[in-house]
Amino acid sequence: QQQVKQSPQSLIVQKGGISIINCAYENTAFDYFPWYQQFPGKGPALLIAIRPDVSEKKEGRFTISFNKSAKQFSLHIMDSQPGDSATYFCAARGRGSQGNLIFGKGTKLSVKP
Amino acid sequence: NAGVMQNPRHLVRRRGQEARLRCSPMKGHSHVYWYRQLPEEGLKFMVYLQKENIIDESGMPKERFSAEFPKEGPSILRIQQVVRGDSAAYFCASSPSMVSSYNEQFFGPGTRLTVL
């Protein structure tokens, strides 16, 4: 059973455009939602994270929007650049859990110049 | 401050051999997590360890897989009698503590295991 569903699987955006990646979760015990960026041959790197007590968090060109009632959260990349081309993973971790993250299947983003 | 280190970066084994993957957490980190990533898939949790203790191994296959994090030295993920289905990227992550569930996990570059 997939606990974090991510879409789309792949995304092509023009340089300067907005990239939007969506995730939905089922377990209401989740209370930490990070996004990771992964380049080919590299390990995932934390991009931005949010807790469910806020509806939005912005860091530079990256924004997480969080809808607790719908159990959905999304990553917005403003002014997308070719250097943003990577695979993005959303994840979730449960309150009081032993700390392991549950990942979505990833979105491969390509930003065309 | 060096990041999480994993070695080897690439490992080729024949079916039936043993694979040993090593992970050195970031300095000051005492918690280690192992994840497996199959091609075109997200990361799947395998095991969570603290020094000399396995805290959660709910994601670890029941047979052939084991993990340890000794008092001295790196964490080791061991796969005995490898099969082709074990071919994947194995990532290690570390975090400083579990005082808060919001502590970031820092990932290493991974070990890519290929079973021939």
PDB file of C-alpha atoms in Angstrom:
ATOM      1  CA  GLN A   1       0.000   0.000   0.000  1.00  0.00           C
ATOM      2  CA  GLN A   2       1.504   3.257  -1.141  1.00  0.00           C
ATOM      3  CA  GLN A   3       1.148   5.797   1.625  1.00  0.00           C
ATOM      4  CA  VAL A   4       2.424   8.815  -0.320  1.00  0.00           C
ATOM      5  CA  LYS A   5       1.226   9.278  -3.881  1.00  0.00           C
ATOM      6  CA  GLN A   6       3.144  11.660  -6.119  1.00  0.00           C
ATOM      7  CA  SER A   7       2.267  13.133  -9.501  1.00  0.00           C
ATOM      8  CA  PRO A   8       3.112  13.699 -12.258  1.00  0.00           C
ATOM      9  CA  GLN A   9       5.713  11.044 -12.961  1.00  0.00           C
ATOM     10  CA  SER A  10       7.502  13.391 -15.338  1.00  0.00           C
ATOM     11  CA  LEU A  11       7.263  17.085 -16.115  1.00  0.00           C
ATOM     12  CA  ILE A  12       8.664  19.314 -18.845  1.00  0.00           C
ATOM     13  CA  VAL A  13       8.715  23.044 -18.248  1.00  0.00           C
ATOM     14  CA  GLN A  14      10.149  25.941 -20.207  1.00  0.00           C
ATOM     15  CA  LYS A  15      12.837  28.070 -18.616  1.00  0.00           C
ATOM     16  CA  GLY A  16      11.202  30.764 -16.514  1.00  0.00           C
ATOM     17  CA  GLY A  17       8.002  28.795 -16.046  1.00  0.00           C
ATOM     18  CA  ILE A  18       6.461  27.378 -12.882  1.00  0.00           C
ATOM     19  CA  SER A  19       6.940  23.707 -12.035  1.00  0.00           C
ATOM     20  CA  ILE A  20       4.259  22.145  -9.835  1.00  0.00           C
ATOM     21  CA  ILE A  21       4.517  18.690  -8.268  1.00  0.00           C
ATOM     22  CA  ASN A  22       1.750  17.234  -6.138  1.00  0.00           C
ATOM     23  CA  CYS A  23       1.636  14.685  -3.347  1.00  0.00           C
ATOM     24  CA  ALA A  24      -1.193  13.129  -1.371  1.00  0.00           C
ATOM     25  CA  TYR A  25      -0.983  11.098   1.792  1.00  0.00           C
ATOM     26  CA  GLU A  26      -3.343   8.844   3.697  1.00  0.00           C
ATOM     27  CA  ASN A  27      -1.974   8.584   7.214  1.00  0.00           C
ATOM     28  CA  THR A  28      -3.143  11.460   9.405  1.00  0.00           C
ATOM     29  CA  ALA A  29      -0.342  10.654  11.854  1.00  0.00           C
ATOM     30  CA  PHE A  30       2.206  12.109   9.445  1.00  0.00           C
ATOM     31  CA  ASP A  31       3.482  15.429  10.723  1.00  0.00           C
ATOM     32  CA  TYR A  32       6.618  16.240   8.775  1.00  0.00           C
ATOM     33  CA  PHE A  33       6.721  16.608   4.999  1.00  0.00           C
ATOM     34  CA  PRO A  34      10.081  17.153   3.286  1.00  0.00           C
ATOM     35  CA  TRP A  35      10.907  17.469  -0.390  1.00  0.00           C
ATOM     36  CA  TYR A  36      14.153  16.024  -1.714  1.00  0.00           C
ATOM     37  CA  GLN A  37      16.012  16.807  -4.930  1.00  0.00           C
ATOM     38  CA  GLN A  38      18.114  14.121  -6.571  1.00  0.00           C
ATOM     39  CA  PHE A  39      20.511  14.501  -9.481  1.00  0.00           C
ATOM     40  CA  PRO A  40      21.587  11.436 -11.487  1.00  0.00           C
ATOM     41  CA  GLY A  41      24.163   9.366  -9.642  1.00  0.00           C
ATOM     42  CA  LYS A  42      23.780  11.371  -6.438  1.00  0.00           C
ATOM     43  CA  GLY A  43      21.993  10.948  -3.159  1.00  0.00           C
ATOM     44  CA  PRO A  44      18.816  12.892  -2.339  1.00  0.00           C
ATOM     45  CA  ALA A  45      19.315  16.324  -0.820  1.00  0.00           C
ATOM     46  CA  LEU A  46      16.742  18.081   1.329  1.00  0.00           C
ATOM     47  CA  LEU A  47      15.212  20.995  -0.536  1.00  0.00           C
ATOM     48  CA  ILE A  48      12.491  22.293   1.763  1.00  0.00           C
ATOM     49  CA  ALA A  49      10.215  20.853   4.443  1.00  0.00           C
ATOM     50  CA  ILE A  50       6.942  21.779   6.125  1.00  0.00           C
ATOM     51  CA  ARG A  51       4.961  20.880   9.224  1.00  0.00           C
ATOM     52  CA  PRO A  52       1.151  20.639   9.061  1.00  0.00           C
ATOM     53  CA  ASP A  53       0.599  23.612  11.364  1.00  0.00           C
ATOM     54  CA  VAL A  54       1.395  26.001   8.489  1.00  0.00           C
ATOM     55  CA  SER A  55      -0.231  26.188   5.058  1.00  0.00           C
ATOM     56  CA  GLU A  56       2.738  27.507   3.098  1.00  0.00           C
ATOM     57  CA  LYS A  57       6.498  27.749   3.340  1.00  0.00           C
ATOM     58  CA  LYS A  58       8.731  29.606   0.923  1.00  0.00           C
ATOM     59  CA  GLU A  59      12.485  29.429   0.485  1.00  0.00           C
ATOM     60  CA  GLY A  60      13.797  31.362  -2.485  1.00  0.00           C
ATOM     61  CA  ARG A  61      12.171  30.046  -5.647  1.00  0.00           C
ATOM     62  CA  PHE A  62      10.760  26.986  -3.861  1.00  0.00           C
ATOM     63  CA  THR A  63       7.379  26.977  -2.110  1.00  0.00           C
ATOM     64  CA  ILE A  64       5.473  24.193  -0.367  1.00  0.00           C
ATOM     65  CA  SER A  65       1.706  24.532  -0.179  1.00  0.00           C
ATOM     66  CA  PHE A  66       0.014  22.320   2.394  1.00  0.00           C
ATOM     67  CA  ASN A  67      -3.691  21.432   2.614  1.00  0.00           C
ATOM     68  CA  LYS A  68      -4.252  19.482   5.818  1.00  0.00           C
ATOM     69  CA  SER A  69      -7.962  18.809   5.274  1.00  0.00           C
ATOM     70  CA  ALA A  70      -7.334  17.403   1.798  1.00  0.00           C
ATOM     71  CA  LYS A  71      -4.177  15.596   2.935  1.00  0.00           C
ATOM     72  CA  GLN A  72      -2.267  17.064   0.032  1.00  0.00           C
ATOM     73  CA  PHE A  73       0.897  19.079  -0.376  1.00  0.00           C
ATOM     74  CA  SER A  74       2.690  20.453  -3.392  1.00  0.00           C
ATOM     75  CA  LEU A  75       6.030  21.877  -4.450  1.00  0.00           C
ATOM     76  CA  HIS A  76       6.127  24.975  -6.638  1.00  0.00           C
ATOM     77  CA  ILE A  77       9.351  25.986  -8.370  1.00  0.00           C
ATOM     78  CA  MET A  78       9.109  29.549  -9.619  1.00  0.00           C
ATOM     79  CA  ASP A  79      11.225  30.832 -12.513  1.00  0.00           C
ATOM     80  CA  SER A  80      12.364  27.282 -13.272  1.00  0.00           C
ATOM     81  CA  GLN A  81      15.924  26.974 -14.577  1.00  0.00           C
ATOM     82  CA  PRO A  82      17.698  24.234 -16.552  1.00  0.00           C
ATOM     83  CA  GLY A  83      19.791  23.598 -13.433  1.00  0.00           C
ATOM     84  CA  ASP A  84      16.588  22.575 -11.633  1.00  0.00           C
ATOM     85  CA  SER A  85      16.332  19.540 -13.914  1.00  0.00           C
ATOM     86  CA  ALA A  86      16.385  16.609 -11.487  1.00  0.00           C
ATOM     87  CA  THR A  87      14.113  14.085  -9.846  1.00  0.00           C
ATOM     88  CA  TYR A  88      12.033  15.404  -6.963  1.00  0.00           C
ATOM     89  CA  PHE A  89      10.665  13.245  -4.172  1.00  0.00           C
ATOM     90  CA  CYS A  90       8.089  14.147  -1.594  1.00  0.00           C
ATOM     91  CA  ALA A  91       8.188  12.282   1.693  1.00  0.00           C
ATOM     92  CA  ALA A  92       6.398  12.029   5.017  1.00  0.00           C
ATOM     93  CA  ARG A  93       7.257  10.960   8.530  1.00  0.00           C
ATOM     94  CA  GLY A  94       4.882  10.017  11.300  1.00  0.00           C
ATOM     95  CA  ARG A  95       4.570  11.632  14.686  1.00  0.00           C
ATOM     96  CA  GLY A  96       6.314   9.508  17.241  1.00  0.00           C
ATOM     97  CA  SER A  97       7.689   7.284  14.513  1.00  0.00           C
ATOM     98  CA  GLN A  98      11.128   5.774  14.629  1.00  0.00           C
ATOM     99  CA  GLY A  99      12.179   8.381  12.128  1.00  0.00           C
ATOM    100  CA  ASN A 100      12.030   6.616   8.793  1.00  0.00           C
ATOM    101  CA  LEU A 101      10.743   8.579   5.819  1.00  0.00           C
ATOM    102  CA  ILE A 102       8.085   7.310   3.425  1.00  0.00           C
ATOM    103  CA  PHE A 103       8.802   8.523  -0.079  1.00  0.00           C
ATOM    104  CA  GLY A 104       6.677   9.146  -3.135  1.00  0.00           C
ATOM    105  CA  LYS A 105       7.813   7.568  -6.385  1.00  0.00           C
ATOM    106  CA  GLY A 106       9.392  10.737  -7.699  1.00  0.00           C
ATOM    107  CA  THR A 107       8.883  13.282 -10.467  1.00  0.00           C
ATOM    108  CA  LYS A 108      11.491  13.709 -13.163  1.00  0.00           C
ATOM    109  CA  LEU A 109      11.612  17.405 -14.026  1.00  0.00           C
ATOM    110  CA  SER A 110      13.171  18.679 -17.244  1.00  0.00           C
ATOM    111  CA  VAL A 111      13.493  22.431 -17.713  1.00  0.00           C
ATOM    112  CA  LYS A 112      14.028  23.358 -21.352  1.00  0.00           C
ATOM    113  CA  PRO A 113      16.184  26.410 -22.158  1.00  0.00           C
TER     114      PRO A 113
ATOM    115  CA  ASN B   1      32.569  18.812   7.957  1.00  0.00           C
ATOM    116  CA  ALA B   2      32.394  15.836   5.646  1.00  0.00           C
ATOM    117  CA  GLY B   3      28.973  14.586   4.665  1.00  0.00           C
ATOM    118  CA  VAL B   4      27.683  11.050   4.862  1.00  0.00           C
ATOM    119  CA  MET B   5      30.180   8.724   3.227  1.00  0.00           C
ATOM    120  CA  GLN B   6      29.343   5.448   1.568  1.00  0.00           C
ATOM    121  CA  ASN B   7      31.610   2.894   0.002  1.00  0.00           C
ATOM    122  CA  PRO B   8      31.987   1.360  -2.348  1.00  0.00           C
ATOM    123  CA  ARG B   9      30.135   3.619  -4.773  1.00  0.00           C
ATOM    124  CA  HIS B  10      29.684   0.753  -7.207  1.00  0.00           C
ATOM    125  CA  LEU B  11      29.680  -2.946  -6.397  1.00  0.00           C
ATOM    126  CA  VAL B  12      29.335  -5.868  -8.772  1.00  0.00           C
ATOM    127  CA  ARG B  13      28.598  -9.318  -7.425  1.00  0.00           C
ATOM    128  CA  ARG B  14      27.677 -12.638  -8.965  1.00  0.00           C
ATOM    129  CA  ARG B  15      24.608 -14.487  -7.785  1.00  0.00           C
ATOM    130  CA  GLY B  16      25.281 -16.271  -4.509  1.00  0.00           C
ATOM    131  CA  GLN B  17      28.070 -13.967  -3.361  1.00  0.00           C
ATOM    132  CA  GLU B  18      27.958 -11.627  -0.405  1.00  0.00           C
ATOM    133  CA  ALA B  19      27.700  -7.848  -0.608  1.00  0.00           C
ATOM    134  CA  ARG B  20      28.899  -5.522   2.157  1.00  0.00           C
ATOM    135  CA  LEU B  21      27.948  -1.877   2.000  1.00  0.00           C
ATOM    136  CA  ARG B  22      29.494   0.648   4.364  1.00  0.00           C
ATOM    137  CA  CYS B  23      28.197   3.942   5.690  1.00  0.00           C
ATOM    138  CA  SER B  24      29.997   6.527   7.806  1.00  0.00           C
ATOM    139  CA  PRO B  25      27.522   9.060   9.195  1.00  0.00           C
ATOM    140  CA  MET B  26      28.207  12.746   9.480  1.00  0.00           C
ATOM    141  CA  LYS B  27      30.351  13.786  12.419  1.00  0.00           C
ATOM    142  CA  GLY B  28      28.234  14.018  15.531  1.00  0.00           C
ATOM    143  CA  HIS B  29      25.391  11.950  14.109  1.00  0.00           C
ATOM    144  CA  SER B  30      24.418   8.829  15.990  1.00  0.00           C
ATOM    145  CA  HIS B  31      21.417   7.687  13.959  1.00  0.00           C
ATOM    146  CA  VAL B  32      21.705   5.809  10.677  1.00  0.00           C
ATOM    147  CA  TYR B  33      19.011   4.796   8.211  1.00  0.00           C
ATOM    148  CA  TRP B  34      19.318   2.545   5.186  1.00  0.00           C
ATOM    149  CA  TYR B  35      17.055   2.917   2.148  1.00  0.00           C
ATOM    150  CA  ARG B  36      16.876   1.001  -1.114  1.00  0.00           C
ATOM    151  CA  GLN B  37      15.996   2.583  -4.455  1.00  0.00           C
ATOM    152  CA  LEU B  38      14.985   0.474  -7.398  1.00  0.00           C
ATOM    153  CA  PRO B  39      15.178   1.976 -10.911  1.00  0.00           C
ATOM    154  CA  GLU B  40      12.465   4.578 -11.523  1.00  0.00           C
ATOM    155  CA  GLU B  41      11.204   4.151  -7.952  1.00  0.00           C
ATOM    156  CA  GLY B  42      11.281   6.139  -4.756  1.00  0.00           C
ATOM    157  CA  LEU B  43      13.368   5.202  -1.784  1.00  0.00           C
ATOM    158  CA  LYS B  44      12.108   2.432   0.465  1.00  0.00           C
ATOM    159  CA  PHE B  45      13.070   2.337   4.130  1.00  0.00           C
ATOM    160  CA  MET B  46      14.967  -0.733   5.251  1.00  0.00           C
ATOM    161  CA  VAL B  47      16.417  -0.269   8.735  1.00  0.00           C
ATOM    162  CA  TYR B  48      17.126   2.346  11.395  1.00  0.00           C
ATOM    163  CA  LEU B  49      20.051   1.930  13.762  1.00  0.00           C
ATOM    164  CA  GLN B  50      21.738   3.707  16.604  1.00  0.00           C
ATOM    165  CA  LYS B  51      25.153   2.775  17.919  1.00  0.00           C
ATOM    166  CA  GLU B  52      25.078  -0.948  18.762  1.00  0.00           C
ATOM    167  CA  ASN B  53      21.277  -1.089  18.466  1.00  0.00           C
ATOM    168  CA  ILE B  54      18.775  -1.890  15.755  1.00  0.00           C
ATOM    169  CA  ILE B  55      15.798   0.372  16.422  1.00  0.00           C
ATOM    170  CA  ASP B  56      13.503  -0.494  13.521  1.00  0.00           C
ATOM    171  CA  GLU B  57      14.087  -3.150  10.886  1.00  0.00           C
ATOM    172  CA  SER B  58      10.523  -3.326   9.631  1.00  0.00           C
ATOM    173  CA  GLY B  59      11.600  -2.645   6.045  1.00  0.00           C
ATOM    174  CA  MET B  60      14.335  -5.240   5.935  1.00  0.00           C
ATOM    175  CA  PRO B  61      13.743  -8.521   4.080  1.00  0.00           C
ATOM    176  CA  LYS B  62      13.565 -11.341   6.605  1.00  0.00           C
ATOM    177  CA  GLU B  63      16.268 -13.427   4.973  1.00  0.00           C
ATOM    178  CA  ARG B  64      19.759 -12.717   3.681  1.00  0.00           C
ATOM    179  CA  PHE B  65      19.828  -9.076   4.829  1.00  0.00           C
ATOM    180  CA  SER B  66      21.388  -7.811   8.043  1.00  0.00           C
ATOM    181  CA  ALA B  67      22.666  -4.489   9.353  1.00  0.00           C
ATOM    182  CA  GLU B  68      24.858  -3.326  12.173  1.00  0.00           C
ATOM    183  CA  PHE B  69      26.222  -0.082  13.560  1.00  0.00           C
ATOM    184  CA  PRO B  70      29.049  -0.955  15.929  1.00  0.00           C
ATOM    185  CA  LYS B  71      30.400   1.244  18.668  1.00  0.00           C
ATOM    186  CA  GLU B  72      33.437   1.949  16.511  1.00  0.00           C
ATOM    187  CA  GLY B  73      33.461   2.110  12.743  1.00  0.00           C
ATOM    188  CA  PRO B  74      30.889   2.470   9.998  1.00  0.00           C
ATOM    189  CA  SER B  75      27.440   0.992   9.713  1.00  0.00           C
ATOM    190  CA  ILE B  76      27.376  -2.117   7.554  1.00  0.00           C
ATOM    191  CA  LEU B  77      24.523  -3.436   5.418  1.00  0.00           C
ATOM    192  CA  ARG B  78      25.201  -7.049   4.540  1.00  0.00           C
ATOM    193  CA  ILE B  79      23.436  -9.021   1.851  1.00  0.00           C
ATOM    194  CA  GLN B  80      24.183 -12.712   1.752  1.00  0.00           C
ATOM    195  CA  GLN B  81      23.721 -14.950  -1.314  1.00  0.00           C
ATOM    196  CA  VAL B  82      22.739 -12.050  -3.547  1.00  0.00           C
ATOM    197  CA  VAL B  83      20.157 -12.501  -6.285  1.00  0.00           C
ATOM    198  CA  ARG B  84      19.496 -10.373  -9.363  1.00  0.00           C
ATOM    199  CA  GLY B  85      16.542  -8.732  -7.631  1.00  0.00           C
ATOM    200  CA  ASP B  86      18.938  -7.203  -5.103  1.00  0.00           C
ATOM    201  CA  SER B  87      20.359  -4.943  -7.837  1.00  0.00           C
ATOM    202  CA  ALA B  88      19.532  -1.427  -6.715  1.00  0.00           C
ATOM    203  CA  ALA B  89      20.981   1.755  -5.263  1.00  0.00           C
ATOM    204  CA  TYR B  90      21.373   1.581  -1.502  1.00  0.00           C
ATOM    205  CA  PHE B  91      21.406   4.883   0.345  1.00  0.00           C
ATOM    206  CA  CYS B  92      22.439   5.603   3.870  1.00  0.00           C
ATOM    207  CA  ALA B  93      21.215   8.661   5.772  1.00  0.00           C
ATOM    208  CA  SER B  94      22.186  10.015   9.164  1.00  0.00           C
ATOM    209  CA  SER B  95      20.642  12.407  11.648  1.00  0.00           C
ATOM    210  CA  PRO B  96      21.887  13.913  14.885  1.00  0.00           C
ATOM    211  CA  SER B  97      19.226  12.719  17.307  1.00  0.00           C
ATOM    212  CA  MET B  98      15.607  11.789  17.776  1.00  0.00           C
ATOM    213  CA  VAL B  99      14.848  14.513  20.268  1.00  0.00           C
ATOM    214  CA  SER B 100      12.611  15.971  17.630  1.00  0.00           C
ATOM    215  CA  SER B 101      10.944  14.091  14.841  1.00  0.00           C
ATOM    216  CA  TYR B 102      11.795  16.993  12.553  1.00  0.00           C
ATOM    217  CA  ASN B 103      15.509  16.374  12.446  1.00  0.00           C
ATOM    218  CA  GLU B 104      16.769  16.341   8.904  1.00  0.00           C
ATOM    219  CA  GLN B 105      18.173  13.181   7.429  1.00  0.00           C
ATOM    220  CA  PHE B 106      21.321  13.725   5.385  1.00  0.00           C
ATOM    221  CA  PHE B 107      21.858  11.238   2.607  1.00  0.00           C
ATOM    222  CA  GLY B 108      25.069   9.764   1.292  1.00  0.00           C
ATOM    223  CA  PRO B 109      25.851   9.326  -2.413  1.00  0.00           C
ATOM    224  CA  GLY B 110      24.695   5.708  -2.409  1.00  0.00           C
ATOM    225  CA  THR B 111      26.142   2.351  -3.380  1.00  0.00           C
ATOM    226  CA  ARG B 112      24.966   0.968  -6.673  1.00  0.00           C
ATOM    227  CA  LEU B 113      24.854  -2.812  -6.469  1.00  0.00           C
ATOM    228  CA  THR B 114      24.731  -4.857  -9.638  1.00  0.00           C
ATOM    229  CA  VAL B 115      24.197  -8.593  -9.401  1.00  0.00           C
ATOM    230  CA  LEU B 116      25.227 -10.547 -12.470  1.00  0.00           C
TER     231      LEU B 116
END
